[in-house]
Each structure stands twice: as C-alpha cells, then as structure tokens.
Coordinates of C-alpha atoms in Angstrom, one line a residue:
X1 CA 0.0 0.0 0.0
X2 CA 3.0 2.4 0.5
X3 CA 3.7 4.2 -2.8
X4 CA 7.1 5.3 -4.0
X5 CA 7.1 9.0 -4.7
X6 CA 9.5 11.0 -6.8
X7 CA 9.7 14.6 -8.1
X8 CA 8.5 15.5 -11.6
X9 CA 11.3 16.3 -14.0
X10 CA 12.1 20.0 -13.8
X11 CA 11.8 20.9 -17.5
X12 CA 10.9 18.6 -20.4
X13 CA 10.2 19.5 -24.0
X14 CA 7.0 18.4 -25.6
X15 CA 7.1 14.7 -26.3
X16 CA 4.5 12.5 -28.1
X17 CA 4.6 8.8 -27.7
X18 CA 2.0 6.0 -27.8
X19 CA 0.2 5.4 -24.4
X20 CA 2.6 7.4 -22.2
X21 CA 2.1 10.4 -19.9
X22 CA 3.8 13.4 -21.5
X23 CA 5.1 16.2 -19.3
X24 CA 6.0 19.7 -20.3
X25 CA 6.6 23.0 -18.5
X26 CA 4.9 26.2 -19.4
X27 CA 7.1 29.1 -20.4
X28 CA 6.0 31.0 -17.3
X29 CA 7.8 28.3 -15.3
X30 CA 5.2 28.0 -12.7
X31 CA 2.7 25.4 -13.9
X32 CA 3.4 21.8 -15.1
X33 CA 1.2 20.2 -17.6
X34 CA 0.8 16.5 -18.3
X35 CA -1.3 15.0 -21.0
X36 CA -1.9 11.4 -22.0
X37 CA -1.1 10.9 -25.7
X38 CA -2.7 8.7 -28.2
X39 CA -0.4 8.4 -31.2
X40 CA 1.0 11.8 -31.7
X41 CA -2.0 13.9 -30.7
X42 CA -2.5 15.4 -27.3
X43 CA -6.0 15.0 -25.8
X44 CA -7.2 18.5 -25.0
X45 CA -10.2 19.8 -23.1
X46 CA -13.4 21.0 -24.8
X47 CA -14.8 24.4 -24.6
X48 CA -18.6 24.0 -24.1
X49 CA -20.3 26.1 -21.4
X50 CA -24.0 26.3 -20.4
X51 CA -24.3 30.0 -19.8
X52 CA -24.4 29.9 -16.0
X53 CA -22.1 32.5 -14.4
X54 CA -20.8 34.0 -11.2
X55 CA -20.8 33.0 -7.6
X56 CA -24.0 31.9 -6.1
X57 CA -26.0 34.2 -3.9
X58 CA -25.7 32.2 -0.7
X59 CA -28.7 31.7 1.6
X60 CA -27.4 30.7 5.1
X61 CA -30.2 30.2 7.5
X62 CA -28.1 29.0 10.5
X63 CA -24.4 29.7 10.0
X64 CA -22.5 32.7 8.7
X65 CA -19.9 30.5 7.1
X66 CA -19.1 31.9 3.7
X67 CA -17.9 35.4 4.3
X68 CA -14.2 34.4 4.6
X69 CA -14.4 32.9 1.1
X70 CA -15.4 36.2 -0.6
X71 CA -11.8 37.0 -1.4
X72 CA -11.5 33.8 -3.4
X73 CA -14.2 34.8 -5.9
X74 CA -11.8 36.4 -8.4
X75 CA -9.5 33.4 -8.5
X76 CA -8.3 32.3 -11.9
X77 CA -8.3 28.7 -13.2
X78 CA -5.5 26.3 -12.6
X79 CA -4.1 23.5 -14.6
X80 CA -5.5 20.0 -14.3
X81 CA -3.8 17.0 -12.8
X82 CA -3.1 13.6 -14.3
X83 CA -1.9 10.4 -12.7
X84 CA -0.8 7.1 -14.0
X85 CA 0.2 3.8 -12.5
X86 CA 3.0 4.0 -9.9
X87 CA 3.6 7.1 -7.8
X88 CA 5.1 10.4 -8.8
X89 CA 4.6 14.1 -8.6
X90 CA 2.2 14.9 -11.3
X91 CA 0.9 17.9 -13.2
X92 CA -2.5 18.8 -14.5
X93 CA -4.6 17.1 -17.2
X94 CA -8.2 17.7 -18.3
X95 CA -10.9 15.4 -17.0
X96 CA -13.5 13.4 -19.0
X97 CA -17.0 14.6 -19.4
X98 CA -19.4 14.4 -16.5
X99 CA -22.9 13.2 -16.4
X100 CA -25.2 14.4 -17.8
X101 CA -23.2 17.4 -19.1
X102 CA -20.0 19.2 -18.1
X103 CA -17.8 21.8 -19.5
X104 CA -14.1 22.5 -19.5
X105 CA -11.8 25.4 -20.0
X106 CA -8.1 26.0 -20.7
X107 CA -5.9 26.3 -17.6
X108 CA -4.2 29.6 -16.6
X109 CA -1.2 30.4 -14.5
X110 CA -2.2 31.0 -10.8
X111 CA -1.6 34.3 -9.2
X112 CA 0.9 33.1 -6.6
X113 CA 2.3 29.6 -6.0
X114 CA 1.5 26.3 -7.5
X115 CA 0.2 23.4 -5.4
X116 CA 2.5 20.3 -5.1
X117 CA 0.8 17.4 -6.9
X118 CA 1.5 13.7 -6.0
X119 CA -0.1 10.6 -7.6
X120 CA 0.0 6.9 -7.0
X121 CA -2.1 3.8 -7.3
X122 CA -3.0 0.7 -5.3
X123 CA -4.8 -2.6 -5.9
X124 CA -8.2 -2.3 -4.3
X125 CA -9.8 -5.4 -2.8
X126 CA -13.0 -3.4 -2.4
X127 CA -13.0 -2.7 -6.1
X128 CA -12.3 -6.4 -6.9
X129 CA -8.6 -6.1 -7.5
X130 CA -8.8 -3.0 -9.7
X131 CA -5.7 -0.8 -10.0
X132 CA -7.0 2.3 -8.3
X133 CA -5.4 5.7 -9.0
X134 CA -5.2 8.6 -6.6
X135 CA -4.0 12.2 -6.5
X136 CA -2.9 14.4 -3.6
X137 CA -2.5 18.2 -3.7
X138 CA -0.5 20.0 -1.0
X139 CA -0.1 23.7 -0.8
X140 CA 3.3 24.9 -1.9
X141 CA 5.7 26.2 0.7
X142 CA 4.0 24.3 3.6
X143 CA 5.8 21.6 5.6
X144 CA 4.6 19.3 8.3
X145 CA 1.4 17.2 8.6
X146 CA -1.8 18.6 7.2
X147 CA -5.4 17.8 7.5
X148 CA -7.1 16.6 4.3
X149 CA -10.3 17.1 2.4
X150 CA -11.3 13.9 0.6
X151 CA -12.6 14.8 -2.9
X152 CA -15.1 12.5 -4.5
X153 CA -15.6 12.8 -8.3
X154 CA -18.8 12.7 -10.4
X155 CA -20.0 9.9 -12.7
X156 CA -17.9 9.4 -15.9
X157 CA -14.9 11.2 -14.4
X158 CA -12.1 10.0 -12.2
X159 CA -9.6 11.3 -9.6
X160 CA -8.3 13.9 -12.0
X161 CA -11.6 15.7 -12.5
X162 CA -11.3 18.1 -9.5
X163 CA -7.9 19.3 -10.6
X164 CA -8.9 20.1 -14.2
X165 CA -11.8 20.3 -16.6
X166 CA -12.6 23.8 -15.3
X167 CA -12.6 23.1 -11.6
X168 CA -8.9 23.4 -10.7
X169 CA -9.6 23.0 -7.0
X170 CA -5.9 22.9 -6.1
X171 CA -5.5 26.5 -7.2
X172 CA -8.2 27.7 -4.9
X173 CA -6.7 25.7 -2.0
X174 CA -3.3 27.4 -2.7
X175 CA -4.9 30.8 -2.8
X176 CA -6.6 30.2 0.5
X177 CA -3.3 29.3 2.1
X178 CA -1.5 32.3 0.4
X179 CA -4.0 34.6 2.1
X180 CA -2.7 33.5 5.5
X181 CA -5.3 30.9 6.3
X182 CA -4.6 27.5 7.9
X183 CA -3.4 25.0 5.3
X184 CA -4.9 21.7 4.3
X185 CA -4.5 19.2 1.5
X186 CA -6.8 17.6 -1.1
X187 CA -6.9 13.9 -1.9
X188 CA -8.9 12.3 -4.7
X189 CA -9.3 8.7 -5.7
X190 CA -10.8 6.9 -8.7
X191 CA -14.1 5.2 -7.6
X192 CA -15.2 4.5 -11.1
X193 CA -19.0 4.4 -11.5
X194 CA -19.6 2.8 -8.1
X195 CA -21.8 5.6 -6.6
X196 CA -19.8 5.1 -3.4
X197 CA -21.9 2.2 -2.0
X198 CA -22.0 -1.6 -2.4
X199 CA -23.0 -2.7 -5.9
X200 CA -24.4 -5.9 -7.2
X201 CA -21.2 -6.7 -9.1
X202 CA -19.3 -6.9 -5.8
X203 CA -17.6 -3.5 -5.9
X204 CA -17.9 -1.0 -3.1
X205 CA -16.4 2.4 -3.8
X206 CA -17.5 3.8 -0.5
X207 CA -15.6 1.0 1.4
X208 CA -12.6 1.6 -0.8
X209 CA -12.5 5.2 0.3
X210 CA -13.0 4.5 4.0
X211 CA -11.1 1.2 4.5
X212 CA -8.3 1.5 1.9
X213 CA -7.7 5.1 0.7
X214 CA -7.9 6.8 4.1
X215 CA -5.4 4.4 5.7
X216 CA -3.1 4.8 2.7
X217 CA -3.1 8.6 3.1
X218 CA -2.4 8.3 6.8
X219 CA 0.3 5.6 6.3
X220 CA 2.3 7.3 3.6
X221 CA 5.0 9.4 5.3
X222 CA 6.0 11.2 2.1
X223 CA 2.5 12.8 1.9
X224 CA 2.6 14.1 5.5
X225 CA -1.2 13.9 5.9
X226 CA -3.4 13.2 9.0
X227 CA -6.8 11.7 8.7
X228 CA -8.0 11.8 12.3
X229 CA -10.2 14.8 11.3
X230 CA -11.1 15.3 7.7
X231 CA -13.4 17.1 5.3
X232 CA -15.4 15.7 2.4
X233 CA -16.1 17.4 -0.9
X234 CA -18.0 16.1 -3.9
X235 CA -20.2 17.0 -6.8
X236 CA -23.0 15.1 -8.5
X237 CA -22.4 11.4 -7.8
X238 CA -19.5 12.5 -5.6
X239 CA -21.8 14.9 -3.8
X240 CA -24.0 12.0 -2.8
X241 CA -20.9 10.0 -1.9
X242 CA -19.5 12.8 0.3
X243 CA -22.7 13.0 2.2
X244 CA -23.0 9.2 2.6
X245 CA -19.5 8.6 3.7
X246 CA -19.4 11.7 5.9
X247 CA -22.5 10.4 7.7
X248 CA -20.9 7.0 8.1
X249 CA -17.8 8.4 9.8
X250 CA -19.7 11.1 11.6
X251 CA -18.6 13.9 13.9
X252 CA -16.1 14.8 15.3
X253 CA -13.9 13.0 12.8
X254 CA -15.7 14.7 9.9
X255 CA -15.2 18.4 10.4
X256 CA -17.3 19.5 7.4
X257 CA -19.0 18.4 4.2
X258 CA -19.4 20.6 1.1
X259 CA -21.2 19.4 -2.0
X260 CA -22.5 20.7 -5.3
X261 CA -25.5 19.2 -7.1
X262 CA -25.6 16.0 -5.0
X263 CA -27.2 13.1 -6.9
X264 CA -30.2 12.6 -4.7
X265 CA -33.4 10.8 -5.7
X266 CA -36.3 11.3 -3.4
X267 CA -38.7 9.0 -5.4
X268 CA -38.0 5.3 -5.2
X269 CA -39.7 4.8 -8.5
X270 CA -37.4 7.1 -10.5
X271 CA -33.9 6.1 -9.5
X272 CA -31.6 5.1 -12.4
X273 CA -29.9 1.7 -12.6
X274 CA -26.5 3.5 -12.7
X275 CA -27.1 4.7 -9.1
X276 CA -28.9 1.8 -7.5
X277 CA -29.2 -1.9 -8.6
X278 CA -32.7 -2.5 -7.1
X279 CA -35.4 -1.1 -4.9
X280 CA -33.8 -2.9 -2.0
X281 CA -30.4 -1.2 -2.9
X282 CA -32.1 2.2 -3.1
X283 CA -33.8 1.7 0.3
X284 CA -30.6 0.6 1.9
X285 CA -28.5 3.5 0.6
X286 CA -30.8 6.4 0.0
X287 CA -30.1 9.4 2.2
X288 CA -33.7 10.3 2.6
X289 CA -34.8 9.4 6.1
X290 CA -31.2 9.6 7.3
X291 CA -31.0 13.3 8.0
X292 CA -30.4 12.8 11.7
X293 CA -26.9 11.5 10.9
X294 CA -25.9 15.0 9.9
X295 CA -26.9 16.9 13.1
X296 CA -23.4 17.5 14.3
X297 CA -21.6 17.9 10.9
X298 CA -21.4 21.4 9.3
X299 CA -22.9 21.2 5.8
X300 CA -22.6 23.5 2.8
X301 CA -24.8 22.5 -0.1
X302 CA -24.8 24.2 -3.5
X303 CA -27.2 23.5 -6.3
X304 CA -28.2 25.5 -9.4
X305 CA -31.8 26.5 -9.7
X306 CA -32.1 24.6 -13.1
X307 CA -30.1 21.6 -11.9
X308 CA -31.9 18.3 -12.3
X309 CA -31.3 17.5 -8.6
X310 CA -32.5 20.9 -7.3
X311 CA -36.0 19.8 -6.2
X312 CA -34.8 16.6 -4.6
X313 CA -32.0 18.5 -2.9
X314 CA -34.4 21.0 -1.4
X315 CA -36.7 18.2 -0.3
X316 CA -33.8 16.4 1.4
X317 CA -32.6 19.5 3.1
X318 CA -36.0 20.1 4.6
X319 CA -35.4 17.2 6.9
X320 CA -32.1 18.5 8.2
X321 CA -31.9 19.9 11.8
X322 CA -30.2 22.3 12.1
X323 CA -30.6 23.6 8.5
X324 CA -27.4 23.5 6.4
X325 CA -25.7 26.4 4.7
X326 CA -27.3 26.5 1.3
X327 CA -26.5 28.4 -1.9
X328 CA -28.3 28.6 -5.2
X329 CA -28.3 30.8 -8.3
X330 CA -29.2 30.4 -12.0
X331 CA -27.2 27.4 -13.3
X332 CA -27.4 23.8 -14.2
X333 CA -25.5 20.5 -13.8
X334 CA -22.3 21.9 -15.3
X335 CA -18.7 22.7 -14.5
X336 CA -19.4 26.3 -15.0
X337 CA -21.8 26.4 -12.1
X338 CA -19.6 24.2 -9.9
X339 CA -16.5 26.3 -10.6
X340 CA -18.4 29.5 -9.7
X341 CA -19.4 28.3 -6.2
X342 CA -16.2 26.4 -5.5
X343 CA -14.2 29.3 -3.8
X344 CA -16.8 29.5 -1.1
X345 CA -16.7 25.8 -0.6
X346 CA -12.9 25.8 -0.2
X347 CA -13.2 28.5 2.4
X348 CA -15.9 26.7 4.2
X349 CA -13.9 23.5 4.4
X350 CA -10.7 25.4 5.4
X351 CA -12.4 27.2 8.2
X352 CA -14.0 24.1 9.7
X353 CA -10.8 22.0 9.4
X354 CA -9.0 24.7 11.4
X355 CA -11.7 25.1 14.0

C-alpha cells in the first residue's frame, strides 16, 4: 500500500509517444502540464459552457460560514492534474465529461504559488482487484502534517476531475493558504461508477475510500497527511458520496462536508440503474430518512436552480436539523456552475478544518 514518490522532471520538451504520460513545463515556469497521448495527438479539453455564471447568492439560515471565502471569488483557473500507475509528482490534465453534461476550459497560471501534486495507485480489494489511482495536492511552501479534504468525483470522471476540466480546486486551495489561512491538502481517488456504495457486481467504492484510501493517506509518510479529522467534498455522484461517507464516519472525525448538485433521488420509482441496482439497494443506501446522521456535521450544499437535482436536494434539506448552509443561483449541472461556487466551498472546508 505504500507508494514510491518522486519529483517531476524540472523541465521537459513536448514529447508525443503512444500510451505514455507526457510532461511539459509552461514558459512561465510555474505550472506543469501533463497530457496522455494517443499516437502523436494530445488529448485536450473541450470548450462548451452552459451560460451559467458568477458566484451563487448564498442563503445561510443558520451559519454565517461563507464570508471568509469572498476574497476567493476572483481566482483564476489552474491546470489539471493527471496520474498514472505508480507514484510520482504529477501535473495537470483535463478530465473526462461528467454526467449528464459538463464543461471545461483551458488552464491559466495561478496568481501566486502552485500546489504540489502527487499521484499513485494501489490494488483495491473493495474494487475487486482493480488498479486504483489517486492524486494528492498539497499547498506549496507548507511543511509538516496537514489535515485533508477527501474529494469524490462525479460519474464518468475520475480522480483527475477536481484538478482540471474547469474546476482546478488545487489552485483555490493554494490561494486560500496564500491569504494566510490554515493550510490543508486535497486527496482524490478513482471510484469508477460505483456511486460510493456496495453494488451488485461486488464492488464498493465507499468502502474503498474509507477502508483503503484513508489508511493509505495516513500511512504514507511522504505525503505528510493526517486523517483523524477530515473534510469531504464532492459533486453530482460524488456529492451523494461525500454526504453518505461523511455520515458513516460522523462527527467529530468529519469536520465539514461541502457538496455541489448532490445526486439525490427522493422518489424510489425514479432512481436510475447506474445509481442503484434494485429497490432494496435504493432503500438501503438512500439518504432520505437519514438526515439525523448530519446533526453535528457542518454542511454546505450548492445547487443551481435549473439543476436536475434541485428539487430533490431541497426536499432532502427540509429534513435536516439544524438547517445547512445552502447556496443557489441560476445554473445547471455543469462545471461552470460548480466552478463558480467552489471558492466559497474551499473557504468553508478550510475554516472548519481549522476550528
């Protein structure tokens, strides 16, 4: 389970070779890029957008939790992050399309500092022996053990998605630290299409995260992470997963959960097979009726007003006591909306990890 870690080569010219990870350094000298090649053509992100824009107007009925994140609203985008088998410092790569629609944008150089990126893989028994890739982002210039936010990706993406494809979460984390706030790290792992709960095929992405990935993070000295108190972040499928796994661990170990567009289905007659294998599976793993599990965990939930999960999300939140911090604005199930609300979520997680 212990990976070998090594530094990324300092400066490499563009290379194109079949099936390899190709690394190059931007002229600015501050951002590494890595892209997987097929033949001699780099895979590059698309440029679709859905028209949603801006930070959400946040409605916070119980907690005044988002003010410290206001300064992050003007943050630029950061490069994506790729990983392959083995362990190494990695650089950014665009993520695949999300379900049902996502967008992506070209990366830009951050204002100050670039997060340190590490990648690795392990053979997961919970995923039936699947080689499972992970990425960790640490703020640059910070030494010593750090608390960590576990990042859970959406359907049809993988561990790279939060670090590219228009989200670039590591850049916002770095900016948060550059402003003098308490540092933390980000850790993402590839859970495939598991929906973070036991599936009929024998896989269990949720157990993989809790029983394999968290111990790996805690037990890899080179990463310098602590998992005695963690945060969860996720969007879409990963939003549901972050809520489910956060509730399973509970407070005080879980300091906070922040999610965007959580994939919640409130009607047992409408759940899709990709999310649940049967009615019994839905009944065993639905979060409806489980709201009491979140009483002591600070929650921040974001969902665009035209998102397909907006109604179910509002219905689910109605059962939470105390009410969570909630934000909404015009927007759909897209990277553009998620990117717009992400600065406030990073600030929310950072404050609660430091509390």
